[in-house]
Short mmCIF file of C-alpha atoms in Angstrom, two decimals:
data_model
loop_
_atom_site.label_atom_id
_atom_site.label_comp_id
_atom_site.label_asym_id
_atom_site.label_seq_id
_atom_site.Cartn_x
_atom_site.Cartn_y
_atom_site.Cartn_z
CA MET X 435 36.93 -39.67 7.54
CA ARG X 436 38.50 -37.58 4.43
CA HIS X 437 41.92 -35.94 4.61
CA THR X 438 41.04 -32.01 4.63
CA THR X 439 43.51 -29.15 5.85
CA LEU X 440 41.74 -26.06 6.32
CA SER X 441 44.09 -24.03 4.47
CA LEU X 442 42.92 -24.57 1.79
CA LEU X 443 39.02 -24.29 2.14
CA VAL X 444 37.22 -20.75 1.29
CA PHE X 445 35.32 -20.86 4.95
CA THR X 446 32.34 -18.46 5.39
CA SER X 447 31.46 -16.35 7.38
CA LEU X 448 30.49 -17.95 11.15
CA ALA X 449 27.14 -15.65 11.57
CA CYS X 450 24.25 -14.64 8.84
CA GLY X 451 25.01 -14.46 5.56
CA TYR X 452 28.06 -16.54 5.35
CA GLN X 453 30.48 -13.76 4.13
CA LEU X 454 33.77 -15.38 1.33
CA ALA X 455 36.40 -14.86 3.81
CA SER X 456 40.64 -15.35 2.60
CA ILE X 457 42.23 -18.07 2.70
CA ALA X 458 45.24 -18.01 5.02
CA PRO X 459 47.32 -20.62 6.36
CA ALA X 460 45.99 -23.11 8.72
CA SER X 461 47.69 -21.95 11.83
CA THR X 462 45.84 -19.08 11.47
CA LEU X 463 42.59 -18.95 10.60
CA ARG X 464 39.83 -18.55 13.41
CA ALA X 465 36.21 -18.06 12.98
CA PRO X 466 35.73 -14.74 10.78
CA ALA X 467 33.86 -12.16 13.22
CA VAL X 468 29.70 -12.69 13.67
CA SER X 469 28.95 -9.39 9.95
CA MET X 470 25.14 -7.41 10.86
CA GLY X 471 22.03 -9.30 9.43
CA GLU X 472 18.85 -11.07 9.97
CA TYR X 473 19.54 -14.15 12.61
CA ARG X 474 17.59 -17.08 12.26
CA LEU X 475 17.07 -19.63 15.20
CA ASN X 476 14.68 -22.17 13.02
CA ASN X 477 11.89 -20.90 12.26
CA TYR X 478 12.70 -17.85 14.77
CA MET X 479 13.67 -14.38 14.15
CA LEU X 480 16.77 -13.25 16.91
CA PRO X 481 17.02 -10.31 18.11
CA GLY X 482 20.79 -10.53 17.48
CA PRO X 483 23.89 -13.20 17.23
CA LEU X 484 23.26 -15.92 19.46
CA ASN X 485 24.65 -16.47 22.65
CA VAL X 486 25.46 -19.98 23.40
CA LEU X 487 25.39 -20.27 27.67
CA ASN X 488 26.94 -23.29 30.15
CA ASN X 489 29.66 -26.22 28.15
CA GLN X 490 28.25 -25.65 24.99
CA VAL X 491 29.00 -25.73 21.78
CA LEU X 492 27.79 -24.15 18.64
CA VAL X 493 28.80 -26.33 15.66
CA LYS X 494 28.59 -25.73 11.73
CA LEU X 495 29.15 -28.53 10.27
CA SER X 496 30.96 -29.51 7.67
CA LYS X 497 30.09 -30.56 3.96
CA ALA X 498 30.29 -32.88 3.47
CA ASP X 499 27.50 -33.98 7.00
CA ASP X 500 25.43 -31.05 5.59
CA LYS X 501 22.53 -30.90 3.71
CA THR X 502 22.08 -32.45 -0.20
CA ALA X 503 21.25 -28.92 -2.99
CA GLY X 504 17.40 -30.65 -2.13
CA GLY X 505 18.22 -30.13 0.90
CA LEU X 506 18.39 -32.93 2.51
CA PHE X 507 20.06 -34.29 4.30
CA VAL X 508 22.64 -36.73 3.89
CA ALA X 509 22.11 -39.96 6.51
CA SER X 510 25.32 -42.31 4.82
CA GLU X 511 27.98 -44.97 5.70
CA GLU X 512 29.83 -41.57 6.61
CA SER X 513 27.43 -40.63 7.98
CA SER X 514 27.67 -42.06 10.10
CA LYS X 515 31.11 -42.35 11.23
CA PRO X 516 32.93 -39.86 13.58
CA ARG X 517 32.06 -35.74 12.69
CA GLU X 518 34.08 -32.26 11.84
CA GLY X 519 32.75 -29.10 11.51
CA ILE X 520 33.68 -25.69 12.70
CA VAL X 521 33.38 -23.52 16.53
CA VAL X 522 30.62 -20.72 15.89
CA ALA X 523 30.76 -20.19 19.34
CA ALA X 524 31.58 -21.02 23.04
CA GLY X 525 29.80 -21.26 26.31
CA PRO X 526 32.14 -20.56 29.27
CA GLY X 527 31.80 -23.69 30.77
CA ARG X 528 29.84 -24.74 33.83
CA THR X 529 29.76 -24.35 37.02
CA HIS X 530 30.06 -26.86 39.80
CA PRO X 531 27.68 -27.05 41.69
CA GLU X 532 29.70 -27.88 44.94
CA THR X 533 32.28 -26.46 45.11
CA GLY X 534 30.87 -23.66 43.12
CA LYS X 535 33.74 -23.41 40.88
CA LEU X 536 33.89 -21.94 38.09
CA LEU X 537 35.17 -24.76 35.16
CA ALA X 538 36.14 -23.63 31.77
CA ASN X 539 35.18 -24.88 28.83
CA SER X 540 38.06 -26.87 26.44
CA ILE X 541 36.72 -25.87 23.71
CA THR X 542 36.82 -22.32 22.12
CA GLU X 543 35.61 -20.61 19.03
CA GLY X 544 37.39 -21.25 15.74
CA ASP X 545 38.92 -24.24 16.94
CA TYR X 546 38.06 -27.30 14.37
CA VAL X 547 36.71 -30.62 16.00
CA LEU X 548 35.67 -33.78 16.00
CA LEU X 549 32.36 -35.36 17.35
CA ALA X 550 31.13 -38.53 17.96
CA ASP X 551 27.43 -40.12 15.83
CA PHE X 552 24.84 -39.57 17.91
CA THR X 553 25.86 -36.29 19.40
CA GLY X 554 24.54 -32.50 20.31
CA GLU X 555 21.15 -30.86 19.35
CA LYS X 556 20.55 -30.24 15.77
CA VAL X 557 19.47 -26.52 14.79
CA GLU X 558 19.68 -24.32 11.88
CA TYR X 559 21.20 -21.25 11.88
CA CYS X 560 20.92 -17.74 9.59
CA GLY X 561 19.80 -21.06 7.50
CA GLU X 562 22.84 -24.03 8.24
CA SER X 563 22.18 -26.36 9.72
CA HIS X 564 24.92 -27.10 12.83
CA LEU X 565 24.92 -28.50 16.14
CA PHE X 566 24.56 -27.75 19.70
CA VAL X 567 26.44 -30.13 21.97
CA ASN X 568 27.97 -29.59 25.77
CA ALA X 569 31.85 -29.70 25.23
CA ASP X 570 32.69 -32.69 27.30
CA GLU X 571 31.04 -34.09 24.18
CA ILE X 572 33.59 -33.99 21.86
CA LEU X 573 36.20 -35.48 21.78
CA GLY X 574 39.25 -33.37 20.39
CA THR X 575 40.18 -31.35 18.10
CA PHE X 576 42.44 -30.66 15.21
CA GLU X 577 45.54 -28.41 15.95
CA GLY X 578 46.08 -25.83 12.59
CA GLY X 579 42.77 -27.29 10.72
CA LYS X 580 44.53 -30.65 9.66
CA THR X 581 42.41 -34.15 10.23
CA SER X 582 45.59 -35.74 10.87
CA ALA X 583 46.76 -37.81 14.08
CA GLU X 584 49.93 -35.02 15.04
CA ALA X 585 47.43 -32.97 14.45
CA PHE X 586 44.94 -34.42 16.92
CA LYS X 587 44.42 -33.59 20.12
CA PRO X 588 42.41 -35.26 22.27
CA THR X 589 39.96 -33.70 24.64
CA ARG X 590 40.55 -33.25 28.92
CA ASP X 591 41.29 -36.47 29.69
CA ARG X 592 40.84 -38.43 26.69
CA ALA X 593 43.73 -40.02 24.55
CA LEU X 594 44.33 -41.26 21.10
CA VAL X 595 45.32 -44.33 20.33
CA GLU X 596 46.50 -45.77 17.07
CA ILE X 597 44.61 -50.01 17.26
CA ALA X 598 47.19 -53.08 16.54
CA GLU X 599 46.13 -55.10 13.33
CA VAL X 600 45.09 -58.46 14.15
CA ALA X 601 47.50 -61.19 12.61
CA THR X 602 45.40 -62.88 9.56
CA GLU X 603 47.69 -65.47 9.15
CA THR X 604 49.75 -67.84 10.31
CA ALA X 605 54.00 -67.79 10.18
CA SER X 606 53.43 -70.03 7.92
CA GLY X 607 51.25 -68.29 6.19
CA ILE X 608 47.50 -69.98 6.98
CA ALA X 609 45.32 -67.53 6.94
CA LEU X 610 43.31 -66.63 9.99
CA ALA X 611 39.27 -66.04 10.63
CA VAL X 612 38.56 -63.10 12.04
CA SER X 613 35.44 -62.34 14.02
CA ASP X 614 34.35 -58.87 15.51
CA ASP X 615 34.80 -60.63 18.79
CA GLU X 616 38.53 -61.31 18.38
CA GLN X 617 38.90 -57.09 16.44
CA PRO X 618 41.98 -55.88 19.15
CA THR X 619 41.54 -53.86 21.94
CA LEU X 620 45.24 -52.56 22.79
CA GLY X 621 47.08 -50.61 20.48
CA GLN X 622 50.17 -47.96 20.94
CA VAL X 623 49.00 -44.06 22.79
CA VAL X 624 50.13 -40.98 20.35
CA LYS X 625 47.80 -38.23 22.08
CA VAL X 626 46.51 -37.19 24.95
CA GLY X 627 44.69 -34.80 26.50
CA GLU X 628 45.30 -31.65 28.61
CA GLY X 629 43.86 -34.08 32.12
CA ARG X 630 40.63 -34.78 33.91
CA MET X 631 39.64 -31.53 35.31
CA THR X 632 38.84 -32.04 38.91
CA SER X 633 35.86 -30.41 41.07
CA LEU X 634 38.60 -27.24 42.08
CA GLY X 635 38.60 -26.60 38.62
CA GLU X 636 42.48 -28.16 38.53
CA LEU X 637 43.60 -30.40 35.86
CA GLN X 638 44.71 -33.90 36.72
CA PRO X 639 46.70 -35.45 34.11
CA LEU X 640 45.94 -39.40 33.11
CA PRO X 641 47.66 -42.09 34.16
CA ILE X 642 49.32 -43.35 30.28
CA GLY X 643 51.47 -40.60 28.76
CA VAL X 644 52.57 -40.97 24.47
CA GLY X 645 54.22 -43.58 23.64
CA ASP X 646 52.35 -46.47 26.00
CA ASN X 647 51.20 -49.85 25.01
CA VAL X 648 47.81 -50.51 26.77
CA LEU X 649 44.59 -52.84 26.52
CA TYR X 650 41.59 -51.27 27.01
CA GLY X 651 38.01 -52.17 26.74
CA LYS X 652 35.85 -54.54 24.08
CA TYR X 653 33.71 -50.82 23.92
CA SER X 654 34.78 -48.79 25.23
CA GLY X 655 36.04 -45.55 22.79
CA THR X 656 35.42 -44.62 18.78
CA ASP X 657 36.59 -45.63 16.16
CA THR X 658 37.90 -43.15 13.29
CA LEU X 659 40.33 -43.08 10.24
CA LEU X 660 43.57 -40.81 10.06
CA GLU X 661 45.14 -41.16 6.92
CA GLY X 662 44.43 -44.54 6.08
CA LYS X 663 45.22 -45.79 9.88
CA LYS X 664 42.92 -46.97 12.87
CA PHE X 665 42.50 -45.31 15.73
CA LYS X 666 40.25 -46.05 19.28
CA ILE X 667 39.47 -42.94 20.78
CA VAL X 668 38.98 -43.43 24.98
CA PHE X 669 39.07 -42.10 27.58
CA GLY X 670 42.02 -42.36 30.32
CA SER X 671 39.54 -44.41 32.56
CA ASP X 672 38.90 -47.03 29.81
CA CYS X 673 42.33 -48.33 29.93
CA LEU X 674 42.72 -51.43 31.68
CA GLY X 675 46.43 -51.40 31.83
CA LYS X 676 49.59 -50.56 30.37
CA TRP X 677 53.08 -51.85 29.43
#
């Protein structure tokens, strides 16, 4: 993943035309206000800006995940990894079918988010590529827009785990062959989300915390690379034990 600080980027307006905004400190960057103009969703003209419903969010992908100059979607090794983007609009959340409680959306307009691959419904909004994504499927946000482990905030009951390195040689210096089946399934927790939301709209803390060493399921989570280090984003329930 690219190492990017949004304070060094010139954002375009998150409405039709994407008017250039002035550069601002990363801590103050939010989604610019919608400007007047024509609103199009795919090939349909809209009477006004699109209203996002329920627990959905509308994400404008970062440029590496956008189209080429010829209008073709980038299909590369990079595009198969977790993707980044800025939230153009977000719904209020979803109502629990049994309790009737509104479970508030954890993502808000202006958040810079990390998405898993194969997530969301791709649309063209005002001539730009966007994704509709359920907020529950967003891996986390980058506070201040800086794509680093320190700035990363996992969503809900997810945790960011720094993957332990696999020994590639013995103490005497003999090289070891490491297969995919022997890849590490343990690491140290560096960030945790605010917790799982219950049917009553209350947050239930994770059973793990920052600094814990954890063992997680072999096929759990999503791999990501931040500042040259390998991390795994897992649910708290994916962790089998801690010490």
